[in-house]
mmCIF file of C-alpha atoms in Angstrom:
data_model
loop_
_atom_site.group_PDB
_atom_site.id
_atom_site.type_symbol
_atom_site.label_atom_id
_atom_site.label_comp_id
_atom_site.label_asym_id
_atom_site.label_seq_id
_atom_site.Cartn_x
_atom_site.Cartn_y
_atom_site.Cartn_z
ATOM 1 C CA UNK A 1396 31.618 96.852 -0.784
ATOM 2 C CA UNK A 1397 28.318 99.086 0.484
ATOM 3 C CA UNK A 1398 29.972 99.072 4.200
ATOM 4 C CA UNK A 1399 33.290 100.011 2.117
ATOM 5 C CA UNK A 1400 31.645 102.889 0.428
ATOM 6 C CA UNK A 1401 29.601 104.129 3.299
ATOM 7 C CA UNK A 1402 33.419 104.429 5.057
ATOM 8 C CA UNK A 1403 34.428 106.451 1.963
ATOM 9 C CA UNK A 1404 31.896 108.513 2.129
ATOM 10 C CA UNK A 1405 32.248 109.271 5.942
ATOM 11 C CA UNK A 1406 35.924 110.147 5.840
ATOM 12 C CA UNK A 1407 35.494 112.195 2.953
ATOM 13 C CA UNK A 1408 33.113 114.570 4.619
ATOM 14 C CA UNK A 1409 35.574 114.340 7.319
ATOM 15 C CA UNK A 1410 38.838 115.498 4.637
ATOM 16 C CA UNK A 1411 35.976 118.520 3.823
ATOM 17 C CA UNK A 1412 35.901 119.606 7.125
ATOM 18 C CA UNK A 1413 39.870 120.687 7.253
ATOM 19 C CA UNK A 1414 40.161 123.239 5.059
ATOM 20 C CA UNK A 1415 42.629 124.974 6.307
ATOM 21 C CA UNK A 1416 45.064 122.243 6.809
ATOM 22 C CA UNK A 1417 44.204 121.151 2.574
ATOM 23 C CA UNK A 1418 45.111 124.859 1.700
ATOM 24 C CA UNK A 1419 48.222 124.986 3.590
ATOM 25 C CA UNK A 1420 49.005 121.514 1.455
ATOM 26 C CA UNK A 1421 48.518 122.819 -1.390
ATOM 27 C CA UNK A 1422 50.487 126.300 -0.857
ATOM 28 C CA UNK A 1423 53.088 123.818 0.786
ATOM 29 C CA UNK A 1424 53.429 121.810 -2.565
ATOM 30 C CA UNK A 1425 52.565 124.541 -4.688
ATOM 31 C CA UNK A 1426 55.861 126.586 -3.202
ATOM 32 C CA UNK A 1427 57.568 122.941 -3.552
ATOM 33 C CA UNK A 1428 57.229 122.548 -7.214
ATOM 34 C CA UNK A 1429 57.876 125.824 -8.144
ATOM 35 C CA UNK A 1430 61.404 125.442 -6.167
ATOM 36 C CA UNK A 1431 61.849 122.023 -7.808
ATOM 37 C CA UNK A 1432 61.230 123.471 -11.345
ATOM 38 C CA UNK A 1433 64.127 126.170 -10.368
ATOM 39 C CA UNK A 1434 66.334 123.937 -10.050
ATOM 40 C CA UNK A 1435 65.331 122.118 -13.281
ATOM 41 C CA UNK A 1436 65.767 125.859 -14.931
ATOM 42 C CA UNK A 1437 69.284 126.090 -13.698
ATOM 43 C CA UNK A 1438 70.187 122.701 -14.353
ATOM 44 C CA UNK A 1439 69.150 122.488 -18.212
ATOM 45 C CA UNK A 1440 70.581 126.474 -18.625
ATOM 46 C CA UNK A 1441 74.213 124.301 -18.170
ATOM 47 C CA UNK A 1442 73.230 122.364 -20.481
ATOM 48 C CA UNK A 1443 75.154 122.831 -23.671
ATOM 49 C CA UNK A 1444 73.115 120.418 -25.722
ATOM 50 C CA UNK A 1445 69.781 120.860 -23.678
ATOM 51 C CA UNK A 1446 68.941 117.410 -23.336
ATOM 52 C CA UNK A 1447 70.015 115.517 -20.601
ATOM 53 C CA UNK A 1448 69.357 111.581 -20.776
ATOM 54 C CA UNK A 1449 66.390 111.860 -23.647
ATOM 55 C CA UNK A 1450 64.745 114.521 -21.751
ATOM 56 C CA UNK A 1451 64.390 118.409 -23.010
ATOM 57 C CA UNK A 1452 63.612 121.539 -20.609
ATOM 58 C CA UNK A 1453 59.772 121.386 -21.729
ATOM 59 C CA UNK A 1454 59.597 117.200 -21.135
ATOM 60 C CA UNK A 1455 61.383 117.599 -17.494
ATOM 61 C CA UNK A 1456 58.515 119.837 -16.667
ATOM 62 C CA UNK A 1457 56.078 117.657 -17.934
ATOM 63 C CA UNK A 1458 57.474 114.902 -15.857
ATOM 64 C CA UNK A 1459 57.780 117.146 -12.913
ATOM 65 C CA UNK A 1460 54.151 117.960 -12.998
ATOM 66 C CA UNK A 1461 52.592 114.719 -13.981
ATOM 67 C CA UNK A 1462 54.838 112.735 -10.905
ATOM 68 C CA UNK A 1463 53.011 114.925 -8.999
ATOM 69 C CA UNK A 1464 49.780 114.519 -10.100
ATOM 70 C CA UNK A 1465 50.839 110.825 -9.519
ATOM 71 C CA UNK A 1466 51.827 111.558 -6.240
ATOM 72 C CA UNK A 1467 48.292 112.920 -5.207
ATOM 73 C CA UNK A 1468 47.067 109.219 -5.974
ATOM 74 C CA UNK A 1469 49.731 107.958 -3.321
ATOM 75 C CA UNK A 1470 48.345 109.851 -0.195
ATOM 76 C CA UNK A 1471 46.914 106.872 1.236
ATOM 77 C CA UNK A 1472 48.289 107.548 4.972
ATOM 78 C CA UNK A 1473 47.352 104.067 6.169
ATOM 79 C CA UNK A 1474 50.618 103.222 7.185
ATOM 80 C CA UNK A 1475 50.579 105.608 10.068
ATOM 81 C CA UNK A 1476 47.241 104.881 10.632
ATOM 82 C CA UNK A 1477 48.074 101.479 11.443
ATOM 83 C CA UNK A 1478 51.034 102.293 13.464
ATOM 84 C CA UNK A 1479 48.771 104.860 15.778
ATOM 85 C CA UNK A 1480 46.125 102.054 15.910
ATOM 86 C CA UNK A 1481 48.254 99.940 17.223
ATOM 87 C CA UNK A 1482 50.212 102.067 19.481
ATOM 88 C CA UNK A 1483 47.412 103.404 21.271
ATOM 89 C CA UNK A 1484 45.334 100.561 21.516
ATOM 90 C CA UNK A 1485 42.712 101.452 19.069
ATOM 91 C CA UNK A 1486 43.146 98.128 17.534
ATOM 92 C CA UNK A 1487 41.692 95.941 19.787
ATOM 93 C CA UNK A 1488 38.368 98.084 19.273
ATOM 94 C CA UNK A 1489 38.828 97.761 15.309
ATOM 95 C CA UNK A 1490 39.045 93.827 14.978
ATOM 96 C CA UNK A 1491 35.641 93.340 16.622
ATOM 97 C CA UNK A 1492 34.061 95.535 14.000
ATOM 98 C CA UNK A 1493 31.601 93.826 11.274
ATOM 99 C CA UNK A 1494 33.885 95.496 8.841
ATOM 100 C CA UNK A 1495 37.174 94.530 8.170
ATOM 101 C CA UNK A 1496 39.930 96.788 9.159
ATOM 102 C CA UNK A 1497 41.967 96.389 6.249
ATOM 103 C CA UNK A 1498 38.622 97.545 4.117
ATOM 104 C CA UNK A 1499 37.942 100.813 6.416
ATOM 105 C CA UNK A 1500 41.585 101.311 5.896
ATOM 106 C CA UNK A 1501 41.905 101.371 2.367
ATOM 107 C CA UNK A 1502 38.724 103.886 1.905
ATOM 108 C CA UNK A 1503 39.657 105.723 4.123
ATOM 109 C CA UNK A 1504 43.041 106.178 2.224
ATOM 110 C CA UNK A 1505 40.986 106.757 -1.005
ATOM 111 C CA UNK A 1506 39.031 109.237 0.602
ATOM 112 C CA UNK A 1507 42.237 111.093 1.776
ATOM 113 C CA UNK A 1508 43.628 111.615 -2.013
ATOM 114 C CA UNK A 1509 40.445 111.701 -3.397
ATOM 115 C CA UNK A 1510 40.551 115.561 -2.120
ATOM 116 C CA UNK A 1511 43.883 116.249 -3.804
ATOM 117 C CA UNK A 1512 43.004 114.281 -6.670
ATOM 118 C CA UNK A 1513 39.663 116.412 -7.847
ATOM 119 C CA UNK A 1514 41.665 120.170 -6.397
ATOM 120 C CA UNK A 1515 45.190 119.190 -7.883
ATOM 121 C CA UNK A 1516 45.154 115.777 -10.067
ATOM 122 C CA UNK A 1517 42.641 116.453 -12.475
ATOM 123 C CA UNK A 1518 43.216 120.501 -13.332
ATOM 124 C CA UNK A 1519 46.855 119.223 -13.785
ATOM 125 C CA UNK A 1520 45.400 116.495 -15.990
ATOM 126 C CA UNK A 1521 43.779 118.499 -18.351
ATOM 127 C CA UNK A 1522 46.498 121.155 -18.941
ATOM 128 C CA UNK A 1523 48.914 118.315 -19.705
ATOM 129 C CA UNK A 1524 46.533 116.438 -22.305
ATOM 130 C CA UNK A 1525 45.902 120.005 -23.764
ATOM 131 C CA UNK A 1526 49.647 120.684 -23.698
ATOM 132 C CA UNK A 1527 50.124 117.109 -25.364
ATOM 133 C CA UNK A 1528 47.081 117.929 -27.711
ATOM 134 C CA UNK A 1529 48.740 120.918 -29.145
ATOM 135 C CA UNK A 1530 52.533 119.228 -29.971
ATOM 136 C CA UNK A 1531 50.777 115.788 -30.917
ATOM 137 C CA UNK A 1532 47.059 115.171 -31.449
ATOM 138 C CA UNK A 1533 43.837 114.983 -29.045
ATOM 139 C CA UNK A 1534 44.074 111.066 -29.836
ATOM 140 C CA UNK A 1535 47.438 110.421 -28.902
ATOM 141 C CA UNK A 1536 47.001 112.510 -25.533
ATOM 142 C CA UNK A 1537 44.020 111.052 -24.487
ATOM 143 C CA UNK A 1538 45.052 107.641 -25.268
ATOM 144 C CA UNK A 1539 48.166 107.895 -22.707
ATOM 145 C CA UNK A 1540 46.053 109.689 -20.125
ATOM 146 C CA UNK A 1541 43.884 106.645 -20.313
ATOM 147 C CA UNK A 1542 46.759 104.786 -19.866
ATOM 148 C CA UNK A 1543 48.376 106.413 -17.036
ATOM 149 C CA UNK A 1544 45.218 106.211 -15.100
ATOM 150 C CA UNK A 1545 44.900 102.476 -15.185
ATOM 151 C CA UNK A 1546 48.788 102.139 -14.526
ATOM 152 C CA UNK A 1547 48.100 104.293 -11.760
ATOM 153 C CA UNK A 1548 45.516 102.482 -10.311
ATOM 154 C CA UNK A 1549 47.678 99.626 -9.904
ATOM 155 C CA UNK A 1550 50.261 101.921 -8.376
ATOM 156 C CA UNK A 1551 47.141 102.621 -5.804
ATOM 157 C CA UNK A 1552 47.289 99.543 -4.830
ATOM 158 C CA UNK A 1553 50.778 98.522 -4.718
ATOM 159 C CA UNK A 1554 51.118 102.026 -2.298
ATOM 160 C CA UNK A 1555 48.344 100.495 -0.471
ATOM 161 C CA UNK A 1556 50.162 97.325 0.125
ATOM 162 C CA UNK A 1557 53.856 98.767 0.986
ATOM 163 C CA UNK A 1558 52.739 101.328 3.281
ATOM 164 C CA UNK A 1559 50.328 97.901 5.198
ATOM 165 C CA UNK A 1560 53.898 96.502 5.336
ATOM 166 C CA UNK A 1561 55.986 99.503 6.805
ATOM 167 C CA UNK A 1562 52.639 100.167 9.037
ATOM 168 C CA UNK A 1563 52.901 96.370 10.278
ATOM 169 C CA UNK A 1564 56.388 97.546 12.109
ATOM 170 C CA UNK A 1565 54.781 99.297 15.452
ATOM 171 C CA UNK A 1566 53.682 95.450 16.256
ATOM 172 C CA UNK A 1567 57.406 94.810 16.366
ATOM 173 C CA UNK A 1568 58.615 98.223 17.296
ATOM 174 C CA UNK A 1569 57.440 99.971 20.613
ATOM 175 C CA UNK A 1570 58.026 103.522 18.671
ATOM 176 C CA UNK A 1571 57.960 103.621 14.803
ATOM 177 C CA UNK A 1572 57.089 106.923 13.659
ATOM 178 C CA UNK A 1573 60.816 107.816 12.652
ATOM 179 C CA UNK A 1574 60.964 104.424 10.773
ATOM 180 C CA UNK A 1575 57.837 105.714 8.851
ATOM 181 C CA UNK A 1576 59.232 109.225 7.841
ATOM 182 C CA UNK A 1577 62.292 107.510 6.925
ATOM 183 C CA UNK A 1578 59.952 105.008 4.552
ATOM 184 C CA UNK A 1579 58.234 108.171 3.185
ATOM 185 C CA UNK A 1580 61.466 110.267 1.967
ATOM 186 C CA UNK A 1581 62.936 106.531 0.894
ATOM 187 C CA UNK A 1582 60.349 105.813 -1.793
ATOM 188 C CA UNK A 1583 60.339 109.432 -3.209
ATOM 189 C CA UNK A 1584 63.754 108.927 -4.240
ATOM 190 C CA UNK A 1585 62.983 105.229 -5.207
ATOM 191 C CA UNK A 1586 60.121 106.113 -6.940
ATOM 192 C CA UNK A 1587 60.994 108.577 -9.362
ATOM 193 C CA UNK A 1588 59.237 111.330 -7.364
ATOM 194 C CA UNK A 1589 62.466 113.442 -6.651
ATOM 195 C CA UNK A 1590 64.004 113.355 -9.887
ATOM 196 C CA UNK A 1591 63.680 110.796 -13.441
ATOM 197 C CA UNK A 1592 65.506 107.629 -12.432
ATOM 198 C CA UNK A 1593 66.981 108.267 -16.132
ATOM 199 C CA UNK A 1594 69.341 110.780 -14.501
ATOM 200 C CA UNK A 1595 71.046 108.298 -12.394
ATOM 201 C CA UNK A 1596 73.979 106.633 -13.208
ATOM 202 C CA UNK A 1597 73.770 103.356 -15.473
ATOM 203 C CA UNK A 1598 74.564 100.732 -12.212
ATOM 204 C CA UNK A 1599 72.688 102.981 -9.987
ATOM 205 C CA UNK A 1600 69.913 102.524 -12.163
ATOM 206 C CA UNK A 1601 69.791 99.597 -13.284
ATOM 207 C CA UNK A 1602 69.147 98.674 -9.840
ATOM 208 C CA UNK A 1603 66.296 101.545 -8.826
ATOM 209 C CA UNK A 1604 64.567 100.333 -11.770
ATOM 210 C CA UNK A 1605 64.441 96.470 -10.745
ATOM 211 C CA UNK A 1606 62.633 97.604 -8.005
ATOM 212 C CA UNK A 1607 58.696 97.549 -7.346
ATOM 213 C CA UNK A 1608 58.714 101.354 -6.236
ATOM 214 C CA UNK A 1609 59.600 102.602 -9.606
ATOM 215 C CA UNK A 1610 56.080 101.546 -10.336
ATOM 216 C CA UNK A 1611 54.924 104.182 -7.715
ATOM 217 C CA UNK A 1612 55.466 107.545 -9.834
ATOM 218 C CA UNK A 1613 58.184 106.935 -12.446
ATOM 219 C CA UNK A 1614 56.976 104.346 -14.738
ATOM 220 C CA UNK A 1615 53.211 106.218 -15.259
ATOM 221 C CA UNK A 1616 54.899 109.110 -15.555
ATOM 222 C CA UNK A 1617 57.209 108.098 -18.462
ATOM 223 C CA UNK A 1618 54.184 106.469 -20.125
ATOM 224 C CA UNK A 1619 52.086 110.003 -19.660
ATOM 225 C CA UNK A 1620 55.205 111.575 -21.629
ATOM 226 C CA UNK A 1621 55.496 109.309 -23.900
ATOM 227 C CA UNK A 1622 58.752 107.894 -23.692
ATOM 228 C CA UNK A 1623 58.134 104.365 -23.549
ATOM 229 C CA UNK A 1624 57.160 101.745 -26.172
ATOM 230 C CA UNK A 1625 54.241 99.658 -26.200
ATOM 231 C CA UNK A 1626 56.340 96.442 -25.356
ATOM 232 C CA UNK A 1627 57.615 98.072 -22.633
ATOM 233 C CA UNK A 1628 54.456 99.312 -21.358
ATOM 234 C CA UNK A 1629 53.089 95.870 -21.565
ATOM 235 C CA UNK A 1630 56.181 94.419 -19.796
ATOM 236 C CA UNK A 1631 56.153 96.913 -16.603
ATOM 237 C CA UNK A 1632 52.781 96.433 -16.536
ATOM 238 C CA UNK A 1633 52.758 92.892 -16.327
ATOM 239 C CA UNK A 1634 55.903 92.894 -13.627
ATOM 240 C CA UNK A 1635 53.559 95.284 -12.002
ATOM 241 C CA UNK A 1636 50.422 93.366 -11.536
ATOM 242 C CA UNK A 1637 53.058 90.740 -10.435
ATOM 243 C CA UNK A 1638 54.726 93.309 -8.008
ATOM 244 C CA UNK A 1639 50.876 93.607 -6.589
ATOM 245 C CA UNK A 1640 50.150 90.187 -6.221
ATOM 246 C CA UNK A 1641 53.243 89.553 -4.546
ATOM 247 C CA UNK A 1642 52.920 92.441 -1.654
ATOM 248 C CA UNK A 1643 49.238 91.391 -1.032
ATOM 249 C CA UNK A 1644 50.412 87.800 -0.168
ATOM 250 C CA UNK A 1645 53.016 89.917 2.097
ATOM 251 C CA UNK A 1646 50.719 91.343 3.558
ATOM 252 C CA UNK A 1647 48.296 88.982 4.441
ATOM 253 C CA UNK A 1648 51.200 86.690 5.847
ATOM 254 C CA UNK A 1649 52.204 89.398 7.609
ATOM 255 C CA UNK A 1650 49.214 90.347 9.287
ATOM 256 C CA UNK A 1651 48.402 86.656 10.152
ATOM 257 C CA UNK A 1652 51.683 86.193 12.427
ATOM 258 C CA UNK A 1653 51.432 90.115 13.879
ATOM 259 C CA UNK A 1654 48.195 89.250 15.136
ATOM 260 C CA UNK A 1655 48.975 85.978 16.865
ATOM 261 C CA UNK A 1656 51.799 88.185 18.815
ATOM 262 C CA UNK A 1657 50.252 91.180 19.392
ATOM 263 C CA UNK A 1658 51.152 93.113 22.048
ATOM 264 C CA UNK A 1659 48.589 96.537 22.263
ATOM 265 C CA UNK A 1660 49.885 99.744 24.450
ATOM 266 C CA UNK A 1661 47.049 101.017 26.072
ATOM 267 C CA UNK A 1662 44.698 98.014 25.311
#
């Protein structure tokens, strides 16, 4: 864990050092949510009733701005870091390390969002409890922000372990970048990220929400807005934890045949 922390603490100083590329980010997303809430304003003025699948014109922003604060929690990155490790030989050099690689990859993933997290996640944090404090109570805000955080540090993980998985491809594939952008844009619209999976069509959804990605962005975000109940909170939660459990023996299988075949460019 002190190796793992030192790592953090390295590539952290190293996110500090690009501030230029973090402020173009943030104008990037900034300009992305304000088109995305547009659309939401359009949308909801065709509305006759102005609810649209439980959700009002105030509660759609609310879930537009807390799946993005989730979101900030989800820019891990390891999954291309893998893939360029791989690809250009870096991994031979990595496996002989006293550290394992899995371990500098995950801090080094933290320290990536961490960044976003304390300039974007927590600001947006604080305006929606106060937002939630005004229409509710301070008690029943806090509580779900409580809440969303430790759903959302399962969702860490479970990012953690899909994006290992998708990484994992350049051992099979000679170029898997594409296959990675594809994986990024998939799991938005999995996810919830895009748009509430409420929206979609009964079969459609039905189906989006049996899967572990929903866990990613729409299920803490729902619980932030308070539109689950608590047996349902407990339920998700516990599929989850099993969602986790299950990718992290993926993973590890995974990684123990790749590395018995592995073929490095470069190395």
């Amino acid at each position: 864990m002190s190796k793992g922390i030192a790592y953090y603490r390295f590539f952290l100083k190293g996110e500090a050092k690009y501030r230029i590329n973090f402020i173009s980010y943030l104008l990037s997303g900034f300009i992305q949510l304000m088109a995305i809430l547009f659309i939401w304003k359009l949308v909801y003025a065709n509305s006759a009733s102005g609810v649209i699948e439980g959700l009002n014109y105030e509660e759609i922003i609310l879930y537009t701005i807390i799946s993005t604060i989730a979101t900030q929690f989800m820019l891990l990155d390891n999954d291309f870091q893998v893939a360029g490790d791989i690809q250009e030989g870096n991994l031979s050099y990595e496996l002989v390390r006293p550290v394992s690689y899995i371990t500098k990859l995950f801090f080094q993933g933290l320290a990536r969002s961490t960044t976003s997290i304390l300039l974007v996640g927590i600001p947006a944090i604080i305006g929606v409890v106060a937002y939630i404090s005004i229409h509710e109570s301070f008690g029943v805000a806090l509580s779900r922000c409580l809440l969303f955080i430790v759903i959302i540090s399962f969702s860490v993980g479970l990012m953690f372990c899909v994006n290992l998985l998708f990484g994992y491809s350049a051992f099979y594939l000679n170029y898997s970048w594409g296959f990675l952008l594809f994986k990024g844009t998939f799991i938005q619209l999995l996810s919830g990220a895009l748009f509430p999976l409420a929206m979609l069509p009964s079969p459609l959804r039905e189906i989006f929400l049996k899967t572990p990605f929903q866990y990613m962005t729409y299920f803490p975000t729902m619980v932030f807005l308070g539109k689950l109940s608590t047996q349902e909170i407990m339920t998700n939660l516990v599929m989850e934890i099993s969602w986790l459990i299950v990718f992290i023996l993926l993973c590890l299988a995974f990684w123990r045949h790749a590395i018995k075949n592995i073929t490095i460019n470069g190395g």
